[in-house]
Amino acid sequence: MTPITSTPKYPHLRGQKTTLLSFLRKLLDSGSHDDIICWIDPSKLHFKIVNPDALAQLWGAQKSRTVPMTYEKMERSFRDFRHKDRTMEQIKGSKYEYRFLEPAASSPALPLQFGVPTTPPSSLLVAPTPIRPFTIDNILANIAPGCRFTSSTSPNGNGSSLPISPTSNGSSSTPSPNGSPTNQAFIQASVQLAQQNVIRFRVFIAQFPLLQLLPLHEKIQWFLRMGHGAGAQDNNSQK
DNA sequence: CACCCGGAAGTTGG
DNA sequence: GCCAACTTCCGGGT
Protein backbone atom coordinates (compact mmCIF):
# COMPACT_ATOMS: atom_id res chain seq x y z
CA MET A 1 0.00 0.00 0.00
CA THR A 2 1.95 2.87 -0.95
CA PRO A 3 -0.34 5.74 -0.38
CA ILE A 4 -0.05 8.49 -2.83
CA THR A 5 2.34 10.76 -1.12
CA SER A 6 2.29 14.44 -1.66
CA THR A 7 5.87 14.47 -2.89
CA PRO A 8 5.55 15.58 -6.45
CA LYS A 9 7.32 13.50 -9.00
CA TYR A 10 8.04 16.57 -11.06
CA PRO A 11 8.52 19.40 -8.62
CA HIS A 12 10.29 21.41 -11.27
CA LEU A 13 7.06 21.79 -13.16
CA ARG A 14 5.89 24.23 -10.57
CA GLY A 15 5.61 27.82 -11.52
CA GLN A 16 4.61 27.39 -15.12
CA LYS A 17 3.48 30.74 -16.39
CA THR A 18 5.31 31.62 -19.53
CA THR A 19 4.58 29.28 -22.38
CA LEU A 20 7.42 27.97 -24.44
CA LEU A 21 6.29 29.81 -27.53
CA SER A 22 6.02 33.15 -25.83
CA PHE A 23 9.35 32.51 -24.16
CA LEU A 24 10.98 32.00 -27.54
CA ARG A 25 9.39 35.09 -28.97
CA LYS A 26 10.40 37.19 -26.05
CA LEU A 27 13.96 36.00 -26.38
CA LEU A 28 13.95 36.79 -30.07
CA ASP A 29 12.31 40.15 -29.70
CA SER A 30 14.61 41.24 -26.96
CA GLY A 31 17.64 40.37 -29.05
CA SER A 32 19.56 39.98 -25.84
CA HIS A 33 20.55 36.36 -26.52
CA ASP A 34 21.55 36.52 -30.14
CA ASP A 35 24.27 34.02 -29.44
CA ILE A 36 21.60 31.51 -28.43
CA ILE A 37 18.61 32.24 -30.61
CA CYS A 38 18.21 34.90 -33.26
CA TRP A 39 16.02 36.00 -36.07
CA ILE A 40 16.97 34.98 -39.57
CA ASP A 41 14.18 36.94 -41.17
CA PRO A 42 11.93 38.65 -38.66
CA SER A 43 9.45 39.62 -41.34
CA LYS A 44 8.87 35.94 -42.05
CA LEU A 45 9.10 34.93 -38.39
CA HIS A 46 12.03 32.80 -39.41
CA PHE A 47 14.50 32.20 -36.60
CA LYS A 48 17.45 30.02 -35.79
CA ILE A 49 18.54 28.30 -32.62
CA VAL A 50 22.23 29.00 -32.43
CA ASN A 51 22.97 27.22 -29.19
CA PRO A 52 20.36 24.54 -28.46
CA ASP A 53 21.82 23.49 -25.14
CA ALA A 54 22.00 27.04 -23.85
CA LEU A 55 18.46 27.63 -24.98
CA ALA A 56 17.31 24.58 -23.07
CA GLN A 57 19.13 25.84 -20.00
CA LEU A 58 17.46 29.22 -20.30
CA TRP A 59 14.09 27.55 -20.63
CA GLY A 60 14.82 25.40 -17.62
CA ALA A 61 15.82 28.46 -15.66
CA GLN A 62 12.69 30.25 -16.78
CA LYS A 63 10.65 27.42 -15.33
CA SER A 64 12.74 27.44 -12.18
CA ARG A 65 13.63 23.87 -12.75
CA THR A 66 15.96 21.85 -10.62
CA VAL A 67 16.25 19.06 -13.15
CA PRO A 68 18.23 20.30 -16.13
CA MET A 69 16.22 20.80 -19.26
CA THR A 70 17.69 19.39 -22.42
CA TYR A 71 17.18 20.42 -25.99
CA GLU A 72 15.97 16.91 -26.72
CA LYS A 73 13.03 17.38 -24.43
CA MET A 74 12.36 20.86 -25.71
CA GLU A 75 12.35 19.45 -29.19
CA ARG A 76 9.54 17.13 -28.22
CA SER A 77 7.41 20.19 -27.56
CA PHE A 78 8.55 21.68 -30.85
CA ARG A 79 7.23 18.59 -32.60
CA ASP A 80 3.82 19.17 -31.12
CA PHE A 81 4.00 22.83 -32.09
CA ARG A 82 4.73 21.79 -35.63
CA HIS A 83 2.31 18.94 -36.12
CA LYS A 84 -0.34 19.22 -33.50
CA ASP A 85 -0.66 22.90 -32.72
CA ARG A 86 0.55 24.15 -36.09
CA THR A 87 2.19 27.15 -34.47
CA MET A 88 5.65 26.47 -35.84
CA GLU A 89 7.27 24.82 -38.80
CA GLN A 90 10.77 23.58 -39.36
CA ILE A 91 12.88 24.94 -42.17
CA LYS A 92 13.70 22.12 -44.50
CA GLY A 93 17.26 20.99 -44.31
CA SER A 94 17.99 23.00 -41.20
CA LYS A 95 17.68 21.19 -37.95
CA TYR A 96 17.74 24.33 -35.84
CA GLU A 97 15.78 26.71 -38.01
CA TYR A 98 12.10 27.23 -37.47
CA ARG A 99 9.37 29.59 -38.43
CA PHE A 100 6.44 30.79 -36.40
CA LEU A 101 3.12 30.31 -38.13
CA GLU A 102 1.32 32.82 -36.02
CA PRO A 103 1.77 36.58 -36.07
CA ALA A 104 3.96 37.75 -33.28
CA ALA A 105 1.34 40.11 -31.97
CA SER A 106 -0.72 37.20 -30.75
CA SER A 107 1.75 36.37 -28.06
CA PRO A 108 0.74 37.75 -24.71
CA ALA A 109 3.08 40.16 -23.05
CA LEU A 110 4.37 37.86 -20.42
CA PRO A 111 7.22 38.99 -18.27
CA LEU A 112 10.47 37.21 -18.87
CA GLN A 113 13.12 36.53 -16.37
CA PHE A 114 15.58 37.44 -19.06
CA GLY A 115 15.73 40.03 -21.70
CA VAL A 116 14.37 43.50 -22.02
CA PRO A 117 12.15 44.62 -19.23
CA THR A 118 9.01 46.23 -20.48
CA THR A 119 9.40 48.94 -17.92
CA PRO A 120 12.53 50.15 -16.26
CA PRO A 121 13.05 48.30 -13.03
CA SER A 122 12.17 50.34 -10.04
CA SER A 123 15.55 49.59 -8.56
CA LEU A 124 17.12 51.41 -11.44
CA LEU A 125 15.15 54.51 -10.75
CA VAL A 126 16.28 54.64 -7.19
CA ALA A 127 19.73 53.24 -7.73
CA PRO A 128 22.39 55.49 -6.27
CA THR A 129 24.95 53.97 -8.59
CA PRO A 130 26.48 56.37 -11.08
CA ILE A 131 25.00 56.40 -14.52
CA ARG A 132 26.99 54.29 -16.93
CA PRO A 133 28.06 55.70 -20.24
CA PHE A 134 25.59 55.06 -22.97
CA THR A 135 27.32 52.31 -24.87
CA ILE A 136 26.14 49.16 -26.57
CA ASP A 137 28.36 47.40 -24.11
CA ASN A 138 26.49 48.74 -21.18
CA ILE A 139 23.16 48.38 -22.87
CA LEU A 140 23.66 44.67 -23.29
CA ALA A 141 25.15 44.28 -19.87
CA ASN A 142 22.14 46.01 -18.45
CA ILE A 143 19.59 44.12 -20.47
CA ALA A 144 21.20 40.70 -20.32
CA PRO A 145 23.39 40.56 -17.27
CA GLY A 146 23.61 36.81 -17.53
CA CYS A 147 24.81 36.94 -21.07
CA ARG A 148 28.29 35.70 -21.72
CA PHE A 149 29.17 38.91 -23.47
CA THR A 150 31.03 41.35 -21.32
CA SER A 151 33.34 44.13 -22.20
CA SER A 152 36.13 42.60 -20.18
CA THR A 153 36.21 39.62 -22.49
CA SER A 154 36.85 41.71 -25.52
CA PRO A 155 38.95 39.70 -27.94
CA ASN A 156 41.13 42.66 -28.72
CA GLY A 157 42.57 42.70 -25.30
CA ASN A 158 41.68 46.32 -25.15
CA GLY A 159 39.23 45.75 -22.42
CA SER A 160 36.10 47.72 -23.03
CA SER A 161 37.59 49.28 -26.06
CA LEU A 162 34.66 49.35 -28.36
CA PRO A 163 34.80 52.74 -30.00
CA ILE A 164 31.49 53.93 -28.83
CA SER A 165 30.30 57.44 -28.94
CA PRO A 166 27.02 58.23 -27.28
CA THR A 167 24.56 57.83 -30.14
CA SER A 168 27.20 59.26 -32.46
CA ASN A 169 25.90 62.45 -33.99
CA GLY A 170 22.55 61.48 -32.76
CA SER A 171 20.32 63.22 -30.43
CA SER A 172 20.50 62.89 -26.74
CA SER A 173 22.82 64.79 -24.55
CA THR A 174 25.85 63.03 -23.25
CA PRO A 175 25.15 61.60 -19.84
CA SER A 176 27.33 63.14 -17.25
CA PRO A 177 27.79 60.91 -14.26
CA ASN A 178 28.08 63.65 -11.76
CA GLY A 179 26.79 63.48 -8.25
CA SER A 180 23.62 65.36 -8.96
CA PRO A 181 20.38 63.86 -7.72
CA THR A 182 19.08 61.08 -9.88
CA ASN A 183 17.12 62.34 -12.80
CA GLN A 184 14.32 59.90 -13.34
CA ALA A 185 13.30 61.35 -16.65
CA PHE A 186 16.82 61.00 -17.94
CA ILE A 187 17.10 57.42 -16.78
CA GLN A 188 13.82 56.51 -18.37
CA ALA A 189 14.91 58.14 -21.59
CA SER A 190 18.18 56.23 -21.43
CA VAL A 191 16.41 52.93 -21.01
CA GLN A 192 14.14 53.74 -23.90
CA LEU A 193 17.09 54.76 -26.01
CA ALA A 194 18.87 51.57 -25.13
CA GLN A 195 15.92 49.51 -26.25
CA GLN A 196 15.72 51.44 -29.49
CA ASN A 197 19.36 50.73 -30.16
CA VAL A 198 18.86 47.06 -29.52
CA ILE A 199 16.10 47.08 -32.08
CA ARG A 200 18.36 48.87 -34.54
CA PHE A 201 21.05 46.33 -33.80
CA ARG A 202 18.70 43.47 -34.59
CA VAL A 203 17.54 45.06 -37.79
CA PHE A 204 21.13 45.62 -38.82
CA ILE A 205 22.11 42.02 -38.14
CA ALA A 206 19.06 40.74 -39.96
CA GLN A 207 20.20 42.51 -43.10
CA PHE A 208 23.47 40.62 -43.28
CA PRO A 209 23.08 36.85 -43.02
CA LEU A 210 26.81 36.35 -42.89
CA LEU A 211 27.02 38.43 -39.76
CA GLN A 212 24.62 36.11 -38.03
CA LEU A 213 27.29 33.48 -38.00
CA LEU A 214 29.59 35.63 -35.93
CA PRO A 215 29.75 35.70 -32.15
CA LEU A 216 27.85 38.47 -30.47
CA HIS A 217 30.76 40.73 -29.71
CA GLU A 218 31.83 40.68 -33.34
CA LYS A 219 28.29 41.47 -34.45
CA ILE A 220 28.37 44.48 -32.19
CA GLN A 221 31.69 45.57 -33.58
CA TRP A 222 30.29 45.40 -37.11
CA PHE A 223 27.21 47.21 -35.97
CA LEU A 224 29.32 50.01 -34.58
CA ARG A 225 31.68 50.03 -37.50
CA MET A 226 29.06 50.08 -40.23
CA GLY A 227 26.02 51.37 -38.53
CA HIS A 228 27.43 53.86 -36.11
CA GLY A 229 31.13 54.35 -36.54
CA ALA A 230 32.44 56.85 -38.97
CA GLY A 231 33.32 55.55 -42.40
CA ALA A 232 34.04 51.93 -43.26
CA GLN A 233 30.93 51.80 -45.35
CA ASP A 234 32.62 49.98 -48.16
CA ASN A 235 33.69 47.31 -45.79
CA ASN A 236 33.21 43.95 -47.39
CA SER A 237 32.89 41.26 -44.80
CA GLN A 238 34.02 38.71 -47.26
CA LYS A 239 33.99 35.18 -46.00
C1' DC B 1 23.39 1.53 -33.92
C1' DA B 2 22.06 6.28 -34.07
C1' DC B 3 18.76 9.46 -34.85
C1' DC B 4 14.22 11.21 -35.52
C1' DC B 5 9.41 10.89 -34.72
C1' DG B 6 5.23 10.49 -32.27
C1' DG B 7 2.23 8.05 -28.78
C1' DA B 8 1.15 7.81 -24.10
C1' DA B 9 1.25 8.79 -19.39
C1' DG B 10 2.42 11.93 -15.69
C1' DT B 11 2.67 16.66 -13.39
C1' DT B 12 1.31 21.28 -12.46
C1' DG B 13 -1.25 25.60 -12.65
C1' DG B 14 -5.40 27.91 -13.86
C1' DG C 1 -12.51 17.72 -11.57
C1' DC C 2 -11.16 19.32 -16.07
C1' DC C 3 -8.04 21.13 -19.31
C1' DA C 4 -3.89 23.24 -21.24
C1' DA C 5 0.87 23.04 -21.45
C1' DC C 6 4.37 20.93 -20.98
C1' DT C 7 7.78 16.84 -19.35
C1' DT C 8 9.35 12.28 -19.49
C1' DC C 9 9.72 7.83 -21.26
C1' DC C 10 9.81 4.68 -24.78
C1' DG C 11 8.93 2.03 -28.93
C1' DG C 12 8.83 2.19 -34.01
C1' DG C 13 10.71 3.59 -38.44
C1' DT C 14 14.59 4.78 -41.42
PDB file of N, CA and C in Angstrom, chain A residues 8-76:
ATOM      1  N   PRO A   8       5.765  15.558  -5.017  1.00  0.00           N
ATOM      2  CA  PRO A   8       5.547  15.582  -6.451  1.00  0.00           C
ATOM      3  C   PRO A   8       6.677  14.900  -7.180  1.00  0.00           C
ATOM      4  N   LYS A   9       6.295  14.158  -8.203  1.00  0.00           N
ATOM      5  CA  LYS A   9       7.316  13.495  -8.997  1.00  0.00           C
ATOM      6  C   LYS A   9       8.075  14.497  -9.846  1.00  0.00           C
ATOM      7  N   TYR A  10       7.402  15.546 -10.222  1.00  0.00           N
ATOM      8  CA  TYR A  10       8.038  16.569 -11.063  1.00  0.00           C
ATOM      9  C   TYR A  10       7.923  17.940 -10.401  1.00  0.00           C
ATOM     10  N   PRO A  11       8.650  18.118  -9.327  1.00  0.00           N
ATOM     11  CA  PRO A  11       8.521  19.398  -8.618  1.00  0.00           C
ATOM     12  C   PRO A  11       8.966  20.567  -9.452  1.00  0.00           C
ATOM     13  N   HIS A  12       9.778  20.309 -10.469  1.00  0.00           N
ATOM     14  CA  HIS A  12      10.292  21.409 -11.274  1.00  0.00           C
ATOM     15  C   HIS A  12       9.235  21.979 -12.196  1.00  0.00           C
ATOM     16  N   LEU A  13       8.102  21.285 -12.282  1.00  0.00           N
ATOM     17  CA  LEU A  13       7.056  21.793 -13.164  1.00  0.00           C
ATOM     18  C   LEU A  13       6.277  22.919 -12.504  1.00  0.00           C
ATOM     19  N   ARG A  14       6.595  23.161 -11.253  1.00  0.00           N
ATOM     20  CA  ARG A  14       5.888  24.231 -10.573  1.00  0.00           C
ATOM     21  C   ARG A  14       6.260  25.576 -11.191  1.00  0.00           C
ATOM     22  N   GLY A  15       5.325  26.461 -11.096  1.00  0.00           N
ATOM     23  CA  GLY A  15       5.611  27.817 -11.522  1.00  0.00           C
ATOM     24  C   GLY A  15       5.535  28.009 -13.011  1.00  0.00           C
ATOM     25  N   GLN A  16       4.755  27.198 -13.683  1.00  0.00           N
ATOM     26  CA  GLN A  16       4.609  27.390 -15.118  1.00  0.00           C
ATOM     27  C   GLN A  16       3.735  28.605 -15.380  1.00  0.00           C
ATOM     28  N   LYS A  17       4.278  29.566 -16.040  1.00  0.00           N
ATOM     29  CA  LYS A  17       3.481  30.737 -16.387  1.00  0.00           C
ATOM     30  C   LYS A  17       3.721  31.099 -17.834  1.00  0.00           C
ATOM     31  N   THR A  18       4.979  31.276 -18.157  1.00  0.00           N
ATOM     32  CA  THR A  18       5.311  31.617 -19.527  1.00  0.00           C
ATOM     33  C   THR A  18       5.273  30.362 -20.379  1.00  0.00           C
ATOM     34  N   THR A  19       4.578  30.439 -21.489  1.00  0.00           N
ATOM     35  CA  THR A  19       4.575  29.283 -22.383  1.00  0.00           C
ATOM     36  C   THR A  19       5.876  29.276 -23.185  1.00  0.00           C
ATOM     37  N   LEU A  20       6.162  28.120 -23.697  1.00  0.00           N
ATOM     38  CA  LEU A  20       7.416  27.970 -24.438  1.00  0.00           C
ATOM     39  C   LEU A  20       7.447  28.878 -25.661  1.00  0.00           C
ATOM     40  N   LEU A  21       6.333  28.962 -26.336  1.00  0.00           N
ATOM     41  CA  LEU A  21       6.286  29.808 -27.533  1.00  0.00           C
ATOM     42  C   LEU A  21       6.513  31.275 -27.189  1.00  0.00           C
ATOM     43  N   SER A  22       5.848  31.743 -26.172  1.00  0.00           N
ATOM     44  CA  SER A  22       6.017  33.151 -25.826  1.00  0.00           C
ATOM     45  C   SER A  22       7.416  33.405 -25.287  1.00  0.00           C
ATOM     46  N   PHE A  23       7.972  32.398 -24.639  1.00  0.00           N
ATOM     47  CA  PHE A  23       9.351  32.506 -24.165  1.00  0.00           C
ATOM     48  C   PHE A  23      10.304  32.688 -25.349  1.00  0.00           C
ATOM     49  N   LEU A  24      10.114  31.893 -26.372  1.00  0.00           N
ATOM     50  CA  LEU A  24      10.980  31.995 -27.542  1.00  0.00           C
ATOM     51  C   LEU A  24      10.833  33.361 -28.202  1.00  0.00           C
ATOM     52  N   ARG A  25       9.618  33.802 -28.302  1.00  0.00           N
ATOM     53  CA  ARG A  25       9.392  35.088 -28.971  1.00  0.00           C
ATOM     54  C   ARG A  25       9.958  36.236 -28.165  1.00  0.00           C
ATOM     55  N   LYS A  26       9.837  36.133 -26.894  1.00  0.00           N
ATOM     56  CA  LYS A  26      10.398  37.190 -26.051  1.00  0.00           C
ATOM     57  C   LYS A  26      11.916  37.233 -26.192  1.00  0.00           C
ATOM     58  N   LEU A  27      12.511  36.051 -26.206  1.00  0.00           N
ATOM     59  CA  LEU A  27      13.964  36.000 -26.381  1.00  0.00           C
ATOM     60  C   LEU A  27      14.356  36.628 -27.707  1.00  0.00           C
ATOM     61  N   LEU A  28      13.624  36.276 -28.742  1.00  0.00           N
ATOM     62  CA  LEU A  28      13.950  36.791 -30.070  1.00  0.00           C
ATOM     63  C   LEU A  28      13.717  38.298 -30.140  1.00  0.00           C
ATOM     64  N   ASP A  29      12.625  38.734 -29.600  1.00  0.00           N
ATOM     65  CA  ASP A  29      12.306  40.151 -29.705  1.00  0.00           C
ATOM     66  C   ASP A  29      13.250  41.009 -28.880  1.00  0.00           C
ATOM     67  N   SER A  30      13.697  40.455 -27.775  1.00  0.00           N
ATOM     68  CA  SER A  30      14.612  41.243 -26.961  1.00  0.00           C
ATOM     69  C   SER A  30      15.974  41.355 -27.622  1.00  0.00           C
ATOM     70  N   GLY A  31      16.335  40.339 -28.403  1.00  0.00           N
ATOM     71  CA  GLY A  31      17.639  40.373 -29.052  1.00  0.00           C
ATOM     72  C   GLY A  31      18.795  40.276 -28.084  1.00  0.00           C
ATOM     73  N   SER A  32      18.505  39.967 -26.857  1.00  0.00           N
ATOM     74  CA  SER A  32      19.559  39.978 -25.844  1.00  0.00           C
ATOM     75  C   SER A  32      20.321  38.662 -25.798  1.00  0.00           C
ATOM     76  N   HIS A  33      19.861  37.657 -26.514  1.00  0.00           N
ATOM     77  CA  HIS A  33      20.547  36.363 -26.522  1.00  0.00           C
ATOM     78  C   HIS A  33      20.774  35.921 -27.956  1.00  0.00           C
ATOM     79  N   ASP A  34      21.323  36.821 -28.737  1.00  0.00           N
ATOM     80  CA  ASP A  34      21.548  36.517 -30.141  1.00  0.00           C
ATOM     81  C   ASP A  34      22.544  35.376 -30.335  1.00  0.00           C
ATOM     82  N   ASP A  35      23.324  35.128 -29.334  1.00  0.00           N
ATOM     83  CA  ASP A  35      24.269  34.021 -29.445  1.00  0.00           C
ATOM     84  C   ASP A  35      23.609  32.691 -29.103  1.00  0.00           C
ATOM     85  N   ILE A  36      22.336  32.731 -28.762  1.00  0.00           N
ATOM     86  CA  ILE A  36      21.601  31.505 -28.429  1.00  0.00           C
ATOM     87  C   ILE A  36      20.468  31.278 -29.415  1.00  0.00           C
ATOM     88  N   ILE A  37      19.718  32.328 -29.649  1.00  0.00           N
ATOM     89  CA  ILE A  37      18.613  32.241 -30.610  1.00  0.00           C
ATOM     90  C   ILE A  37      18.460  33.601 -31.265  1.00  0.00           C
ATOM     91  N   CYS A  38      18.274  33.605 -32.575  1.00  0.00           N
ATOM     92  CA  CYS A  38      18.214  34.896 -33.264  1.00  0.00           C
ATOM     93  C   CYS A  38      17.294  34.789 -34.474  1.00  0.00           C
ATOM     94  N   TRP A  39      16.823  35.938 -34.873  1.00  0.00           N
ATOM     95  CA  TRP A  39      16.018  36.000 -36.074  1.00  0.00           C
ATOM     96  C   TRP A  39      16.887  35.783 -37.298  1.00  0.00           C
ATOM     97  N   ILE A  40      16.375  35.026 -38.237  1.00  0.00           N
ATOM     98  CA  ILE A  40      16.973  34.978 -39.570  1.00  0.00           C
ATOM     99  C   ILE A  40      16.281  36.005 -40.449  1.00  0.00           C
ATOM    100  N   ASP A  41      14.975  35.959 -40.419  1.00  0.00           N
ATOM    101  CA  ASP A  41      14.179  36.936 -41.166  1.00  0.00           C
ATOM    102  C   ASP A  41      12.952  37.267 -40.327  1.00  0.00           C
ATOM    103  N   PRO A  42      13.044  38.328 -39.555  1.00  0.00           N
ATOM    104  CA  PRO A  42      11.931  38.654 -38.660  1.00  0.00           C
ATOM    105  C   PRO A  42      10.617  38.855 -39.400  1.00  0.00           C
ATOM    106  N   SER A  43      10.695  39.364 -40.620  1.00  0.00           N
ATOM    107  CA  SER A  43       9.448  39.616 -41.340  1.00  0.00           C
ATOM    108  C   SER A  43       8.722  38.325 -41.666  1.00  0.00           C
ATOM    109  N   LYS A  44       9.489  37.242 -41.762  1.00  0.00           N
ATOM    110  CA  LYS A  44       8.874  35.937 -42.045  1.00  0.00           C
ATOM    111  C   LYS A  44       8.797  35.063 -40.794  1.00  0.00           C
ATOM    112  N   LEU A  45       9.119  35.654 -39.668  1.00  0.00           N
ATOM    113  CA  LEU A  45       9.096  34.925 -38.390  1.00  0.00           C
ATOM    114  C   LEU A  45      10.037  33.731 -38.421  1.00  0.00           C
ATOM    115  N   HIS A  46      11.056  33.868 -39.219  1.00  0.00           N
ATOM    116  CA  HIS A  46      12.026  32.798 -39.408  1.00  0.00           C
ATOM    117  C   HIS A  46      13.194  33.016 -38.445  1.00  0.00           C
ATOM    118  N   PHE A  47      13.440  32.039 -37.596  1.00  0.00           N
ATOM    119  CA  PHE A  47      14.496  32.201 -36.603  1.00  0.00           C
ATOM    120  C   PHE A  47      15.368  30.956 -36.545  1.00  0.00           C
ATOM    121  N   LYS A  48      16.490  31.109 -35.883  1.00  0.00           N
ATOM    122  CA  LYS A  48      17.446  30.016 -35.791  1.00  0.00           C
ATOM    123  C   LYS A  48      17.900  29.849 -34.350  1.00  0.00           C
ATOM    124  N   ILE A  49      18.006  28.606 -33.940  1.00  0.00           N
ATOM    125  CA  ILE A  49      18.540  28.301 -32.621  1.00  0.00           C
ATOM    126  C   ILE A  49      20.042  28.105 -32.772  1.00  0.00           C
ATOM    127  N   VAL A  50      20.788  29.031 -32.250  1.00  0.00           N
ATOM    128  CA  VAL A  50      22.234  29.003 -32.427  1.00  0.00           C
ATOM    129  C   VAL A  50      22.876  28.037 -31.440  1.00  0.00           C
ATOM    130  N   ASN A  51      22.396  28.078 -30.231  1.00  0.00           N
ATOM    131  CA  ASN A  51      22.970  27.225 -29.193  1.00  0.00           C
ATOM    132  C   ASN A  51      21.843  26.467 -28.499  1.00  0.00           C
ATOM    133  N   PRO A  52      21.514  25.287 -28.994  1.00  0.00           N
ATOM    134  CA  PRO A  52      20.363  24.541 -28.462  1.00  0.00           C
ATOM    135  C   PRO A  52      20.488  24.235 -26.973  1.00  0.00           C
ATOM    136  N   ASP A  53      21.657  23.854 -26.550  1.00  0.00           N
ATOM    137  CA  ASP A  53      21.819  23.495 -25.139  1.00  0.00           C
ATOM    138  C   ASP A  53      21.613  24.701 -24.234  1.00  0.00           C
ATOM    139  N   ALA A  54      22.174  25.831 -24.654  1.00  0.00           N
ATOM    140  CA  ALA A  54      22.003  27.044 -23.847  1.00  0.00           C
ATOM    141  C   ALA A  54      20.548  27.471 -23.816  1.00  0.00           C
ATOM    142  N   LEU A  55      19.880  27.280 -24.942  1.00  0.00           N
ATOM    143  CA  LEU A  55      18.456  27.628 -24.984  1.00  0.00           C
ATOM    144  C   LEU A  55      17.672  26.766 -24.011  1.00  0.00           C
ATOM    145  N   ALA A  56      17.994  25.481 -23.994  1.00  0.00           N
ATOM    146  CA  ALA A  56      17.311  24.582 -23.068  1.00  0.00           C
ATOM    147  C   ALA A  56      17.587  24.987 -21.624  1.00  0.00           C
ATOM    148  N   GLN A  57      18.801  25.414 -21.367  1.00  0.00           N
ATOM    149  CA  GLN A  57      19.127  25.845 -19.999  1.00  0.00           C
ATOM    150  C   GLN A  57      18.349  27.090 -19.625  1.00  0.00           C
ATOM    151  N   LEU A  58      18.236  28.009 -20.568  1.00  0.00           N
ATOM    152  CA  LEU A  58      17.456  29.218 -20.302  1.00  0.00           C
ATOM    153  C   LEU A  58      16.004  28.870 -20.014  1.00  0.00           C
ATOM    154  N   TRP A  59      15.473  27.957 -20.818  1.00  0.00           N
ATOM    155  CA  TRP A  59      14.088  27.549 -20.629  1.00  0.00           C
ATOM    156  C   TRP A  59      13.921  26.872 -19.275  1.00  0.00           C
ATOM    157  N   GLY A  60      14.872  26.046 -18.933  1.00  0.00           N
ATOM    158  CA  GLY A  60      14.821  25.403 -17.624  1.00  0.00           C
ATOM    159  C   GLY A  60      14.883  26.412 -16.500  1.00  0.00           C
ATOM    160  N   ALA A  61      15.718  27.424 -16.681  1.00  0.00           N
ATOM    161  CA  ALA A  61      15.818  28.460 -15.655  1.00  0.00           C
ATOM    162  C   ALA A  61      14.536  29.268 -15.585  1.00  0.00           C
ATOM    163  N   GLN A  62      13.947  29.494 -16.746  1.00  0.00           N
ATOM    164  CA  GLN A  62      12.693  30.248 -16.783  1.00  0.00           C
ATOM    165  C   GLN A  62      11.615  29.530 -15.988  1.00  0.00           C
ATOM    166  N   LYS A  63      11.658  28.208 -16.044  1.00  0.00           N
ATOM    167  CA  LYS A  63      10.654  27.421 -15.335  1.00  0.00           C
ATOM    168  C   LYS A  63      11.094  27.112 -13.911  1.00  0.00           C
ATOM    169  N   SER A  64      12.213  27.676 -13.523  1.00  0.00           N
ATOM    170  CA  SER A  64      12.743  27.440 -12.177  1.00  0.00           C
ATOM    171  C   SER A  64      12.917  25.954 -11.908  1.00  0.00           C
ATOM    172  N   ARG A  65      13.467  25.303 -12.866  1.00  0.00           N
ATOM    173  CA  ARG A  65      13.630  23.869 -12.748  1.00  0.00           C
ATOM    174  C   ARG A  65      14.872  23.514 -11.945  1.00  0.00           C
ATOM    175  N   THR A  66      14.773  22.387 -11.278  1.00  0.00           N
ATOM    176  CA  THR A  66      15.956  21.849 -10.621  1.00  0.00           C
ATOM    177  C   THR A  66      16.600  20.788 -11.504  1.00  0.00           C
ATOM    178  N   VAL A  67      15.732  20.035 -12.193  1.00  0.00           N
ATOM    179  CA  VAL A  67      16.249  19.058 -13.149  1.00  0.00           C
ATOM    180  C   VAL A  67      16.631  19.791 -14.420  1.00  0.00           C
ATOM    181  N   PRO A  68      17.809  19.570 -14.933  1.00  0.00           N
ATOM    182  CA  PRO A  68      18.230  20.298 -16.127  1.00  0.00           C
ATOM    183  C   PRO A  68      17.372  19.951 -17.333  1.00  0.00           C
ATOM    184  N   MET A  69      16.949  20.995 -18.006  1.00  0.00           N
ATOM    185  CA  MET A  69      16.221  20.801 -19.262  1.00  0.00           C
ATOM    186  C   MET A  69      17.231  20.529 -20.362  1.00  0.00           C
ATOM    187  N   THR A  70      16.831  19.680 -21.276  1.00  0.00           N
ATOM    188  CA  THR A  70      17.694  19.390 -22.415  1.00  0.00           C
ATOM    189  C   THR A  70      16.981  19.794 -23.695  1.00  0.00           C
ATOM    190  N   TYR A  71      17.779  20.032 -24.718  1.00  0.00           N
ATOM    191  CA  TYR A  71      17.182  20.416 -25.987  1.00  0.00           C
ATOM    192  C   TYR A  71      16.343  19.277 -26.550  1.00  0.00           C
ATOM    193  N   GLU A  72      16.743  18.066 -26.247  1.00  0.00           N
ATOM    194  CA  GLU A  72      15.971  16.910 -26.717  1.00  0.00           C
ATOM    195  C   GLU A  72      14.529  16.978 -26.240  1.00  0.00           C
ATOM    196  N   LYS A  73      14.386  17.331 -24.985  1.00  0.00           N
ATOM    197  CA  LYS A  73      13.034  17.381 -24.430  1.00  0.00           C
ATOM    198  C   LYS A  73      12.275  18.596 -24.943  1.00  0.00           C
ATOM    199  N   MET A  74      13.014  19.698 -25.115  1.00  0.00           N
ATOM    200  CA  MET A  74      12.364  20.864 -25.708  1.00  0.00           C
ATOM    201  C   MET A  74      11.867  20.544 -27.112  1.00  0.00           C
ATOM    202  N   GLU A  75      12.684  19.779 -27.802  1.00  0.00           N
ATOM    203  CA  GLU A  75      12.351  19.454 -29.186  1.00  0.00           C
ATOM    204  C   GLU A  75      11.050  18.662 -29.267  1.00  0.00           C
ATOM    205  N   ARG A  76      10.800  17.895 -28.231  1.00  0.00           N
ATOM    206  CA  ARG A  76       9.544  17.134 -28.215  1.00  0.00           C
ATOM    207  C   ARG A  76       8.348  18.083 -28.242  1.00  0.00           C
TER     208      ARG A  76
END
